[in-house]
Coordinates of C-alpha atoms and ligand atoms in Angstrom, one line a residue:
M1 CA 182.9 67.8 -150.3
A2 CA 185.8 66.1 -152.1
V3 CA 188.5 68.0 -150.2
C4 CA 186.8 68.4 -146.9
M5 CA 188.6 65.5 -145.3
G6 CA 191.9 67.3 -145.6
L7 CA 194.8 65.3 -144.4
V8 CA 193.4 62.1 -143.1
T9 CA 196.4 60.9 -141.2
R10 CA 195.0 57.5 -140.3
L11 CA 197.3 55.7 -138.0
P12 CA 198.7 52.5 -139.5
L13 CA 196.7 49.5 -138.5
C14 CA 197.4 45.8 -138.2
V15 CA 196.1 43.5 -140.8
Q16 CA 192.8 42.1 -139.7
G17 CA 192.6 38.3 -139.6
R18 CA 196.3 37.7 -139.1
G19 CA 197.5 35.9 -136.0
R20 CA 198.4 38.3 -133.2
F21 CA 201.9 36.8 -133.1
F22 CA 202.8 37.6 -136.6
D23 CA 201.3 41.1 -136.3
S24 CA 203.5 42.0 -133.4
F25 CA 206.5 40.3 -134.7
H26 CA 206.2 42.1 -138.0
R27 CA 205.7 45.4 -136.2
H28 CA 208.9 44.8 -134.4
L29 CA 211.0 43.8 -137.4
S30 CA 209.7 46.5 -139.8
S31 CA 212.4 48.7 -141.0
P32 CA 212.4 52.4 -140.2
G33 CA 210.1 54.5 -142.3
T34 CA 207.5 51.8 -142.9
A35 CA 204.0 52.5 -141.9
I36 CA 203.9 49.7 -139.4
L37 CA 206.9 51.1 -137.5
K38 CA 205.1 54.4 -137.1
R39 CA 202.7 52.5 -134.8
E40 CA 205.6 52.1 -132.4
E41 CA 206.0 55.8 -131.9
P42 CA 206.5 56.6 -128.2
P43 CA 203.2 56.8 -126.5
T44 CA 203.4 59.7 -124.1
G45 CA 204.9 62.7 -125.9
S46 CA 206.0 63.2 -129.5
E47 CA 209.6 62.3 -129.0
E48 CA 211.4 59.1 -128.2
P49 CA 211.9 59.1 -124.5
G50 CA 215.5 59.6 -123.5
L51 CA 216.4 61.9 -126.4
P52 CA 217.3 65.4 -125.2
G53 CA 216.2 68.6 -126.7
N54 CA 212.8 70.3 -126.6
R55 CA 211.2 67.5 -124.6
K56 CA 207.6 68.3 -123.7
T57 CA 206.8 68.7 -120.1
F58 CA 204.3 66.4 -118.5
S59 CA 201.6 69.2 -118.3
E60 CA 202.1 70.1 -121.9
V61 CA 201.5 66.5 -123.0
Q62 CA 198.5 66.3 -120.8
K63 CA 197.0 69.5 -122.1
E64 CA 197.6 68.6 -125.7
R65 CA 196.0 65.1 -125.3
H66 CA 193.1 66.5 -123.4
E67 CA 192.4 69.1 -126.1
Q68 CA 192.8 66.4 -128.8
A69 CA 190.3 64.2 -126.9
Q70 CA 187.7 67.0 -126.7
R71 CA 187.7 67.2 -130.5
S72 CA 187.2 63.4 -130.8
I73 CA 184.2 61.1 -130.9
L74 CA 183.5 57.4 -130.5
I75 CA 181.3 55.5 -132.8
S76 CA 179.9 52.0 -132.7
C77 CA 179.8 50.8 -136.3
P78 CA 178.2 47.9 -138.1
K79 CA 180.4 44.8 -138.7
K80 CA 181.0 45.6 -142.3
V81 CA 181.5 49.3 -142.6
P82 CA 182.5 51.0 -145.8
E83 CA 185.3 53.1 -144.4
K84 CA 185.6 55.7 -147.2
R85 CA 181.9 56.4 -147.2
L86 CA 181.7 56.6 -143.5
L87 CA 184.5 59.2 -143.5
K88 CA 182.9 61.1 -146.3
H89 CA 179.6 61.1 -144.3
L90 CA 181.3 62.4 -141.2
C91 CA 183.4 65.0 -142.8
Q92 CA 180.2 66.9 -143.7
H93 CA 180.6 68.4 -140.3
G94 CA 184.2 69.4 -140.6
E95 CA 187.8 68.3 -141.3
I96 CA 188.9 65.0 -139.9
T97 CA 192.5 64.9 -138.8
N98 CA 192.8 61.4 -137.5
H99 CA 190.8 58.2 -137.2
F100 CA 191.2 54.5 -136.4
F101 CA 189.1 51.5 -135.8
F102 CA 189.2 48.9 -133.1
E103 CA 187.2 45.9 -131.8
S104 CA 185.6 45.7 -128.4
F105 CA 182.0 44.3 -128.3
G106 CA 181.8 45.0 -132.0
I107 CA 183.7 47.5 -134.3
H108 CA 184.3 51.0 -133.1
A109 CA 185.8 54.1 -134.6
V110 CA 187.6 57.0 -133.0
I111 CA 187.3 60.1 -135.2
E112 CA 189.2 63.2 -134.4
Y113 CA 188.0 66.5 -135.9
S114 CA 190.2 69.5 -136.4
K115 CA 187.7 71.7 -134.5
K116 CA 185.4 71.1 -131.6
E117 CA 182.5 72.9 -133.4
S118 CA 182.2 69.9 -135.8
I119 CA 181.0 67.8 -132.9
A120 CA 178.2 70.3 -132.1
S121 CA 177.2 70.2 -135.8
L122 CA 177.2 66.3 -135.8
Q123 CA 175.2 66.3 -132.5
D124 CA 172.6 68.6 -134.1
S125 CA 172.0 66.2 -136.9
T126 CA 171.9 63.1 -134.7
F127 CA 168.6 61.7 -133.2
I128 CA 167.9 59.9 -130.0
P129 CA 166.3 56.5 -130.9
H130 CA 162.9 55.5 -129.4
G131 CA 162.2 51.9 -129.0
E132 CA 158.8 50.4 -128.4
T133 CA 159.5 48.8 -125.1
E134 CA 162.7 50.6 -124.1
F135 CA 162.8 54.2 -123.1
P136 CA 166.0 56.2 -123.7
I137 CA 167.5 58.7 -121.2
P138 CA 168.1 61.6 -123.5
F139 CA 171.7 62.3 -122.9
K140 CA 173.6 63.8 -125.9
S141 CA 177.1 62.4 -125.5
R142 CA 180.0 62.0 -127.9
F143 CA 179.4 58.3 -128.2
F144 CA 177.3 57.4 -131.2
N145 CA 175.8 54.4 -133.1
I146 CA 176.0 54.5 -136.9
N147 CA 173.9 52.2 -139.1
L148 CA 173.9 51.6 -142.8
K149 CA 170.5 52.6 -144.3
N150 CA 170.8 50.0 -147.0
P151 CA 173.6 47.5 -146.1
S152 CA 173.5 45.4 -149.2
N153 CA 174.2 48.3 -151.6
Q154 CA 177.0 49.8 -149.5
I155 CA 179.6 47.2 -148.6
S156 CA 181.2 47.1 -152.0
D157 CA 183.4 50.2 -151.8
G158 CA 186.5 48.4 -150.6
T159 CA 187.9 46.0 -148.0
L160 CA 186.7 45.6 -144.4
V161 CA 188.2 48.1 -142.0
Q162 CA 191.5 47.3 -140.4
C163 CA 191.3 47.2 -136.7
S164 CA 194.0 48.4 -134.3
D165 CA 195.1 45.9 -131.6
Q166 CA 194.1 46.8 -128.1
S167 CA 195.5 43.8 -126.3
S168 CA 198.8 42.2 -125.6
P169 CA 199.9 38.8 -126.9
S170 CA 199.8 35.7 -124.8
N171 CA 202.9 34.7 -122.8
V172 CA 203.5 31.8 -125.2
D173 CA 203.6 34.0 -128.2
L174 CA 205.7 36.5 -126.4
V175 CA 208.3 33.9 -125.4
E176 CA 208.5 32.7 -129.0
M177 CA 209.0 36.3 -130.2
L178 CA 211.8 36.9 -127.6
C179 CA 213.6 33.7 -128.7
N180 CA 214.0 35.3 -132.2
A181 CA 215.9 38.3 -130.8
E182 CA 219.7 38.6 -131.2
S183 CA 220.6 39.3 -127.6
V184 CA 219.1 39.7 -124.1
E185 CA 219.2 43.5 -124.7
G186 CA 217.2 42.9 -127.9
Q187 CA 214.7 40.8 -126.0
I188 CA 214.2 43.5 -123.4
I189 CA 213.6 46.1 -126.1
T190 CA 211.3 43.7 -128.0
L191 CA 209.3 43.0 -124.9
M192 CA 208.7 46.7 -124.2
R193 CA 207.8 47.5 -127.8
I194 CA 205.2 44.7 -128.0
L195 CA 203.6 45.3 -124.6
Q196 CA 203.6 49.1 -124.4
V197 CA 200.3 51.0 -125.0
T198 CA 200.1 52.1 -128.6
E199 CA 199.4 55.6 -129.8
E200 CA 195.8 54.6 -130.6
N201 CA 195.3 53.1 -127.2
I202 CA 196.5 56.3 -125.5
R203 CA 194.1 58.4 -127.6
L204 CA 191.3 56.0 -126.6
R205 CA 192.3 56.4 -122.9
Y206 CA 192.2 60.2 -123.1
L207 CA 188.9 60.1 -125.1
T208 CA 187.3 57.8 -122.5
C209 CA 188.3 60.3 -119.7
S210 CA 186.9 63.1 -121.8
L211 CA 183.5 61.2 -122.2
I212 CA 183.4 60.7 -118.5
E213 CA 184.2 64.4 -118.0
D214 CA 181.1 65.3 -120.1
I215 CA 179.0 63.3 -117.7
A216 CA 180.6 64.8 -114.5
A217 CA 180.2 68.3 -116.1
A218 CA 176.5 67.9 -115.7
Y219 CA 177.1 68.6 -112.0
F220 CA 180.4 70.5 -112.1
P221 CA 180.6 72.4 -115.4
A222 CA 184.3 73.4 -115.0
C223 CA 185.6 70.0 -113.9
T224 CA 188.2 68.0 -115.7
V225 CA 188.8 64.2 -115.7
K226 CA 192.5 63.4 -116.1
P227 CA 194.1 60.1 -116.6
F228 CA 196.9 59.2 -114.3
G229 CA 199.0 56.1 -113.4
S230 CA 200.4 53.8 -116.1
S231 CA 198.1 55.3 -118.8
V232 CA 200.2 58.5 -118.7
N233 CA 203.4 57.8 -116.8
S234 CA 205.0 56.0 -119.9
F235 CA 205.0 52.6 -118.1
G236 CA 201.6 51.5 -119.4
K237 CA 201.1 48.0 -120.8
L238 CA 198.3 47.2 -123.2
G239 CA 195.3 46.1 -121.2
C240 CA 196.3 48.1 -118.0
D241 CA 193.5 49.7 -116.1
L242 CA 192.5 53.4 -116.7
D243 CA 193.0 55.5 -113.5
M244 CA 191.1 58.7 -113.6
F245 CA 191.1 61.8 -111.4
L246 CA 188.1 64.1 -111.2
D247 CA 189.7 67.5 -110.8
L248 CA 187.4 70.2 -109.3
D249 CA 190.2 72.6 -108.4
D250 CA 189.8 74.8 -111.6
I251 CA 186.2 75.6 -110.5
G252 CA 187.4 77.7 -107.5
K253 CA 190.6 79.1 -109.2
N254 CA 189.8 82.7 -110.3
S255 CA 187.6 83.6 -107.3
A256 CA 190.4 84.8 -105.0
A257 CA 191.4 87.6 -107.4
K258 CA 187.9 89.2 -107.6
T259 CA 188.1 91.1 -104.4
A260 CA 188.3 94.7 -105.7
G261 CA 185.8 97.3 -104.5
S262 CA 184.0 97.6 -101.2
F263 CA 182.5 94.1 -101.2
S264 CA 183.7 90.6 -101.5
M265 CA 181.4 88.1 -103.2
E266 CA 181.4 84.4 -102.4
Y267 CA 179.2 81.4 -103.5
Q268 CA 176.7 79.9 -101.2
V269 CA 177.8 76.4 -100.8
K270 CA 177.0 73.3 -98.7
N271 CA 179.7 72.4 -96.2
V272 CA 180.6 69.0 -94.8
S273 CA 182.8 68.2 -91.8
S274 CA 185.8 66.8 -93.7
E275 CA 187.5 66.8 -97.1
R276 CA 187.2 63.0 -97.2
W277 CA 183.5 63.3 -96.7
A278 CA 183.2 65.8 -99.5
T279 CA 185.1 63.5 -101.8
Q280 CA 182.9 60.6 -100.9
K281 CA 179.7 62.6 -101.6
I282 CA 181.0 63.9 -104.9
L283 CA 182.1 60.4 -106.1
S284 CA 178.8 59.0 -104.9
V285 CA 176.7 61.2 -107.1
I286 CA 179.1 60.8 -110.1
G287 CA 178.9 57.1 -109.6
E288 CA 175.1 57.2 -109.7
C289 CA 175.3 59.4 -112.9
L290 CA 177.6 56.9 -114.6
D291 CA 175.4 54.0 -113.6
N292 CA 172.1 55.6 -114.7
F293 CA 173.1 57.9 -117.6
G294 CA 176.6 57.0 -118.8
P295 CA 176.5 55.4 -122.2
G296 CA 178.7 52.3 -122.2
C297 CA 179.4 52.5 -118.4
V298 CA 178.6 49.1 -116.8
S299 CA 179.3 47.3 -113.5
V300 CA 179.6 50.5 -111.6
Q301 CA 180.8 49.9 -108.0
K302 CA 181.2 52.7 -105.4
I303 CA 184.2 51.9 -103.2
L304 CA 183.9 54.9 -101.0
H305 CA 185.4 53.6 -97.7
A306 CA 188.7 52.7 -99.2
R307 CA 191.8 54.7 -98.1
C308 CA 191.4 56.5 -101.4
P309 CA 187.7 56.5 -102.2
L310 CA 186.9 55.5 -105.8
V311 CA 184.2 54.5 -108.3
R312 CA 185.1 51.4 -110.3
F313 CA 183.4 50.6 -113.6
S314 CA 183.9 49.1 -117.0
H315 CA 183.7 51.3 -120.1
Q316 CA 182.4 48.7 -122.4
A317 CA 183.1 50.3 -125.8
S318 CA 186.8 51.0 -125.0
G319 CA 187.2 47.9 -123.0
F320 CA 188.9 49.7 -120.1
Q321 CA 188.5 48.9 -116.5
C322 CA 188.3 52.3 -114.9
D323 CA 189.0 53.6 -111.4
L324 CA 187.7 57.2 -110.9
T325 CA 189.0 59.0 -107.9
A326 CA 188.8 62.6 -106.8
N327 CA 191.0 64.8 -104.6
N328 CA 194.0 62.6 -105.6
R329 CA 196.6 65.2 -106.7
I330 CA 199.5 63.4 -105.2
A331 CA 198.9 60.3 -107.4
L332 CA 198.9 62.7 -110.5
K333 CA 202.2 64.1 -109.3
S334 CA 203.6 60.6 -108.8
S335 CA 202.6 59.9 -112.5
E336 CA 204.6 63.0 -113.5
L337 CA 207.6 61.8 -111.5
L338 CA 207.6 58.4 -113.3
Y339 CA 207.1 60.2 -116.6
I340 CA 210.2 62.3 -115.9
Y341 CA 212.3 59.2 -115.1
G342 CA 210.9 57.3 -118.1
T343 CA 211.8 60.2 -120.4
L344 CA 215.3 60.9 -119.0
D345 CA 216.9 57.6 -120.1
S346 CA 215.5 55.0 -122.4
R347 CA 216.8 52.2 -120.1
V348 CA 214.4 53.1 -117.3
R349 CA 211.2 52.1 -119.2
A350 CA 212.9 49.1 -120.9
L351 CA 214.0 47.6 -117.6
A352 CA 210.8 48.4 -115.8
F353 CA 208.7 46.7 -118.5
S354 CA 210.8 43.5 -118.2
V355 CA 210.8 43.5 -114.4
R356 CA 207.0 44.1 -114.2
Y357 CA 206.2 41.5 -116.8
W358 CA 208.6 39.0 -115.1
A359 CA 206.9 39.6 -111.8
R360 CA 203.5 39.0 -113.3
Q361 CA 204.5 35.8 -114.9
Q362 CA 206.0 34.6 -111.6
A363 CA 202.7 35.5 -109.8
L364 CA 204.6 38.1 -107.7
T365 CA 202.0 40.7 -108.7
S366 CA 198.2 40.2 -109.3
S367 CA 195.2 42.2 -110.5
I368 CA 193.5 41.2 -107.2
P369 CA 194.5 43.4 -104.2
G370 CA 196.5 41.4 -101.6
A371 CA 199.8 40.9 -99.9
W372 CA 201.8 41.1 -103.2
L373 CA 204.0 43.7 -104.6
T374 CA 202.4 46.2 -107.0
N375 CA 203.6 47.5 -110.4
F376 CA 204.0 50.9 -108.7
S377 CA 206.3 49.4 -106.0
L378 CA 208.3 47.5 -108.6
T379 CA 208.8 50.6 -110.7
I380 CA 210.1 52.5 -107.7
M381 CA 212.5 49.6 -107.1
V382 CA 213.8 49.9 -110.7
I383 CA 214.3 53.6 -110.3
F384 CA 216.1 53.1 -107.0
F385 CA 218.4 50.5 -108.6
L386 CA 219.2 52.8 -111.5
Q387 CA 220.0 55.7 -109.0
K388 CA 222.4 53.4 -107.3
R389 CA 224.5 52.5 -110.3
S390 CA 228.0 54.0 -110.6
P391 CA 227.8 56.5 -112.2
P392 CA 224.0 56.9 -111.5
I393 CA 221.7 56.4 -114.5
I394 CA 219.0 58.7 -113.1
P395 CA 219.1 61.3 -110.3
S396 CA 217.3 61.4 -107.0
I397 CA 214.1 63.3 -106.4
D398 CA 215.9 65.9 -104.3
Y399 CA 218.1 66.6 -107.4
L400 CA 215.0 67.1 -109.5
K401 CA 213.6 69.4 -106.9
N402 CA 216.8 71.5 -106.7
L403 CA 216.7 72.1 -110.4
A404 CA 213.1 73.4 -110.3
G405 CA 212.2 77.0 -111.1
A406 CA 209.7 79.2 -109.2
E407 CA 207.0 78.1 -111.7
D408 CA 207.5 74.5 -110.6
K409 CA 206.8 75.0 -107.0
C410 CA 204.1 72.5 -105.8
I411 CA 202.9 71.8 -102.3
I412 CA 200.1 69.2 -101.9
E413 CA 198.5 68.6 -98.5
G414 CA 201.6 70.1 -96.8
N415 CA 204.0 67.9 -98.8
D416 CA 206.6 69.5 -101.1
C417 CA 206.1 67.9 -104.5
T418 CA 208.2 70.3 -106.5
L419 CA 209.9 68.8 -109.5
V420 CA 211.8 70.4 -112.4
S421 CA 209.5 70.4 -115.4
N422 CA 212.0 71.5 -118.0
L423 CA 213.9 68.2 -118.5
D424 CA 216.6 69.9 -120.6
R425 CA 218.0 71.2 -117.4
I426 CA 219.0 67.7 -116.3
K427 CA 222.4 66.5 -117.5
P428 CA 222.4 63.1 -119.3
S429 CA 224.0 60.2 -117.4
L430 CA 227.6 59.1 -118.2
N431 CA 226.7 55.5 -117.4
T432 CA 226.9 53.3 -120.5
E433 CA 225.8 49.9 -119.0
T434 CA 223.8 47.8 -121.3
L435 CA 220.3 46.5 -120.6
D436 CA 221.4 42.8 -120.3
I437 CA 223.9 43.7 -117.6
L438 CA 221.3 45.9 -115.8
L439 CA 218.6 43.2 -115.8
C440 CA 221.0 40.6 -114.3
Q441 CA 222.3 43.2 -111.8
F442 CA 218.8 44.2 -110.8
F443 CA 218.1 40.6 -109.8
E444 CA 221.4 40.3 -108.1
Y445 CA 221.0 43.6 -106.2
F446 CA 217.5 42.9 -104.9
G447 CA 218.3 39.2 -104.4
N448 CA 220.8 40.3 -101.8
F449 CA 219.2 43.6 -100.5
A450 CA 219.1 43.9 -96.7
F451 CA 215.3 44.3 -96.6
N452 CA 215.4 43.5 -92.8
K453 CA 217.2 46.7 -91.9
N454 CA 217.1 49.1 -94.9
S455 CA 214.3 51.0 -96.7
I456 CA 214.3 52.1 -100.3
N457 CA 214.3 55.9 -100.7
I458 CA 214.2 57.4 -104.2
R459 CA 214.0 60.9 -102.8
K460 CA 217.6 60.6 -101.6
G461 CA 218.7 57.9 -104.0
K462 CA 220.0 56.0 -101.0
E463 CA 218.9 53.2 -98.7
Q464 CA 218.1 54.3 -95.1
N465 CA 217.3 52.6 -91.8
K466 CA 213.8 51.1 -91.8
P467 CA 211.5 53.1 -89.5
D468 CA 209.3 50.1 -88.7
S469 CA 209.2 46.3 -88.9
S470 CA 207.3 45.9 -92.3
P471 CA 209.0 43.2 -94.3
I472 CA 209.8 45.7 -97.1
Y473 CA 209.8 49.4 -96.8
I474 CA 209.6 51.6 -99.9
Q475 CA 209.2 55.2 -98.9
N476 CA 206.4 57.0 -100.7
P477 CA 208.0 59.6 -103.0
F478 CA 205.9 62.5 -101.8
E479 CA 204.5 61.4 -98.5
P480 CA 207.7 60.4 -96.6
T481 CA 205.9 58.9 -93.6
L482 CA 204.1 56.3 -95.8
N483 CA 205.3 52.9 -97.0
V484 CA 204.2 52.2 -100.6
S485 CA 204.6 48.4 -100.0
R486 CA 203.1 48.2 -96.5
N487 CA 200.7 45.5 -97.8
V488 CA 203.5 43.0 -98.7
N489 CA 204.0 40.2 -96.2
E490 CA 207.1 38.2 -95.3
N491 CA 206.1 35.3 -97.5
Q492 CA 205.7 37.4 -100.6
L493 CA 209.0 39.1 -100.0
E494 CA 210.7 35.8 -99.6
R495 CA 209.3 34.6 -102.9
F496 CA 210.5 37.8 -104.6
V497 CA 214.0 37.4 -103.2
H498 CA 214.2 33.7 -104.1
L499 CA 213.0 34.3 -107.7
A500 CA 215.3 37.3 -108.1
R501 CA 218.3 35.2 -107.1
E502 CA 217.2 32.4 -109.4
S503 CA 216.8 34.7 -112.3
A504 CA 220.2 36.3 -111.7
W505 CA 221.7 32.9 -111.7
I506 CA 220.0 31.8 -114.9
L507 CA 221.2 35.0 -116.7
Q508 CA 224.7 34.5 -115.5
Q509 CA 224.9 30.8 -116.5
E510 CA 223.7 31.7 -120.0
D511 CA 226.3 34.5 -120.2
K512 CA 229.0 32.0 -119.3
S513 CA 228.0 29.2 -121.5
Q514 CA 227.0 31.4 -124.5
L515 CA 224.2 29.0 -125.3
S516 CA 223.1 28.8 -128.9
K517 CA 220.4 31.4 -129.2
S518 CA 218.1 29.3 -131.3
S519 CA 214.5 30.1 -131.6
S520 CA 213.5 26.7 -130.4
H521 CA 214.9 27.1 -126.9
P522 CA 213.7 29.7 -124.3
W523 CA 216.9 31.6 -123.4
G524 CA 217.8 34.9 -121.7
L525 CA 214.7 36.9 -120.7
A526 CA 212.4 34.3 -122.3
A527 CA 213.7 31.7 -119.9
L528 CA 212.8 33.9 -117.0
L529 CA 209.2 34.1 -118.1
L530 CA 208.6 30.4 -117.8
P531 CA 206.7 29.3 -114.7
S532 CA 209.2 29.3 -111.9
G533 CA 209.0 25.5 -111.3
L534 CA 210.6 24.9 -114.7
N535 CA 213.6 27.0 -113.9
K536 CA 213.8 25.6 -110.4
S537 CA 214.9 22.2 -111.6
K538 CA 217.6 23.9 -113.7
A539 CA 218.7 26.2 -110.9
K540 CA 219.4 23.2 -108.6
K541 CA 221.8 21.7 -111.1
P542 CA 224.4 24.2 -111.9
G543 CA 226.8 23.2 -114.5
K544 CA 224.3 21.0 -116.4
G545 CA 222.9 22.1 -119.7
P546 CA 219.6 23.9 -119.4
T547 CA 217.8 21.6 -121.9
N548 CA 215.6 19.4 -119.9
E549 CA 212.5 17.3 -120.5
T550 CA 210.2 20.0 -119.0
I551 CA 211.4 22.8 -121.2
R552 CA 211.3 20.5 -124.3
K553 CA 207.7 19.7 -123.4
L554 CA 206.9 23.4 -123.0
L555 CA 208.4 24.1 -126.4
E556 CA 206.4 21.4 -128.0
S557 CA 203.2 22.8 -126.5
I558 CA 204.2 26.3 -127.7
K559 CA 204.6 24.9 -131.2
A560 CA 201.4 22.9 -131.1
D561 CA 199.6 26.0 -129.9
S562 CA 201.0 28.1 -132.7
A563 CA 200.0 25.5 -135.3
K564 CA 196.5 25.3 -133.8
R565 CA 196.2 29.1 -134.0
S566 CA 197.3 29.2 -137.7
T567 CA 194.8 26.5 -138.5
A568 CA 192.1 28.4 -136.7
T569 CA 193.0 31.6 -138.5
R570 CA 192.9 29.8 -141.8
E571 CA 189.6 28.3 -141.0
K572 CA 188.2 31.7 -139.9
R573 CA 189.4 33.3 -143.1
T574 CA 187.8 30.6 -145.2
T575 CA 184.5 31.1 -143.3
Q576 CA 184.7 34.9 -143.8
S577 CA 185.5 34.8 -147.5
Ligands
GTP1 P1 199.2 49.3 -113.4 O1 199.4 48.1 -112.5 O2 199.7 49.1 -114.8 O3 197.8 49.8 -113.3 O4 200.1 50.5 -112.7 P2 199.7 51.9 -112.1 O5 201.0 52.6 -111.9 O6 198.7 52.5 -112.9 O7 199.2 51.4 -110.7 P3 197.8 51.5 -110.0 O8 196.7 51.5 -111.0 O9 197.8 50.5 -108.9 O10 197.8 53.0 -109.3 C1 197.7 54.2 -110.1 C2 198.6 55.2 -109.5 O11 198.3 55.5 -108.2 C3 200.1 54.9 -109.5 O12 200.8 55.1 -110.7 C4 200.6 55.8 -108.4 O13 200.7 57.1 -108.9 C5 199.4 55.8 -107.5 N1 199.7 54.7 -106.4 C6 199.4 53.4 -106.5 N2 199.7 52.8 -105.4 C7 200.2 53.7 -104.6 C8 200.6 53.7 -103.2 O14 200.7 52.6 -102.6 N3 201.0 54.9 -102.7 C9 200.9 56.0 -103.4 N4 201.3 57.1 -102.9 N5 200.5 56.1 -104.7 C10 200.1 54.9 -105.2
MG2 MG1 196.8 51.7 -113.1

């Protein structure tokens, strides 16, 4: 069995026990070629977004990840697990091509085999536990528990496993990291690299969908469960929700062709009076299944009367908050659209990460539904702004449609959703503006946008007359009669405009005065991430230096916080050793 593990390309992991700040900081500063930098590899495809040549299409990435997830398993492990022995044990069933550990209600491992058959072999040798007072529902999933038969003999084969981080740092840590960058552009890139979903996190997202697919397949054997939204559109931040789409379309696919001969055969099916009702019924039974039989699925809520019916639940082992929808192909297409824009030019994702994070810190967005802007709306605003640059940084949707081939044709519910899939057909932009200019200009642009009369239209790449009196009108990319930001009220729009102006002003002042970019003073992007009250006092006094009592106090609290954490980490290490 010595060689059965083959190439165990374990992804580089953060050093357990270190403060999160130093982990992320080190990750960012590592020189190319080190193991730690590898962790920053772009999350969606295999190439750095923005680099032309042989870029994978969205469907190719989805297909590859889906297949990878079907060869993977999730294991809940004991706290002190001997890694080498565990791998040796598991590779009795076949070659392992990848693995990593992470912490969420205990230690978990994701193991990827080179062949699906290995999982069947592992399942055959795994038993269903029978408690004395608890009765198991005998569902053989790909989520296992592994226990040490004799713990005291076995923990001596090396160090504790290293766990991959699945959460983003606190704002205080992030501000401190940004203060160490060389320029505002450096800050924008640092912020994206620290916050973006990691390679391991993406694998875990696809694996979670694949585990849910196994459960749904009990009813609909040919179904697929696909992730969409920020998990796959290249704008995902660590900790973002996991949007899933139950796709039943493949089930009916081949039937139309089988009409040769004198008879046509069709399935006996139950019919209901509307597609919406069918979706609600399907989600209702899948919701019951997840609640009753889904290992690790907790807090299942059926939200079937929403505009887009869904089942919301927590997948405890992966730590994801999941929203499962069905019959939601347009949202999947919107994810492809954002993926295309994110891949075309590296400035798109970088700017979107900064704007989205800024909006969250300024309480312009929220995880609770309400009258606020959403991340999706903000991303469309970033895309629109970049389309409007001279020369444009990215093209309009109409341009992407005109470059499409016959194979790309896509009509969903009567809407033309055609997009070119081969990104090498799109000419790179001649615009060379830097990210610091773009960030400042973004705030300036939307701080002065005529929201009262114009709508934002990324299909044309131009503003148009507003068709109704909503405070802000962002045309839905694929359903032109819908406003993506119809929920936003006047008050929230005013706050957005005010904060955008204030942020543009702060960036411009710093540009003029070339403040000393010391690590002890929030500057550039970091200054925009302070609660807005702190910047307000500064904004009202143009010409005066930005150092004021409030910022000084904030810095002191940042330092005290860091010191507290280092002490806590030291104490934790002492207790562990
Ligand atoms: P996060 O805030 O990081 O979760 O971003 P997200 O893009 O995943 O947003 P969210 O979870 O709210 O929605 C998931 C996906 O649904 C989005 O990426 C869009 O594709 C789609 N979506 C969200 N809101 C709207 C909307 O108002 N209209 C339309 N057409 N699609 C939407
Ligand atoms: Mg989402």
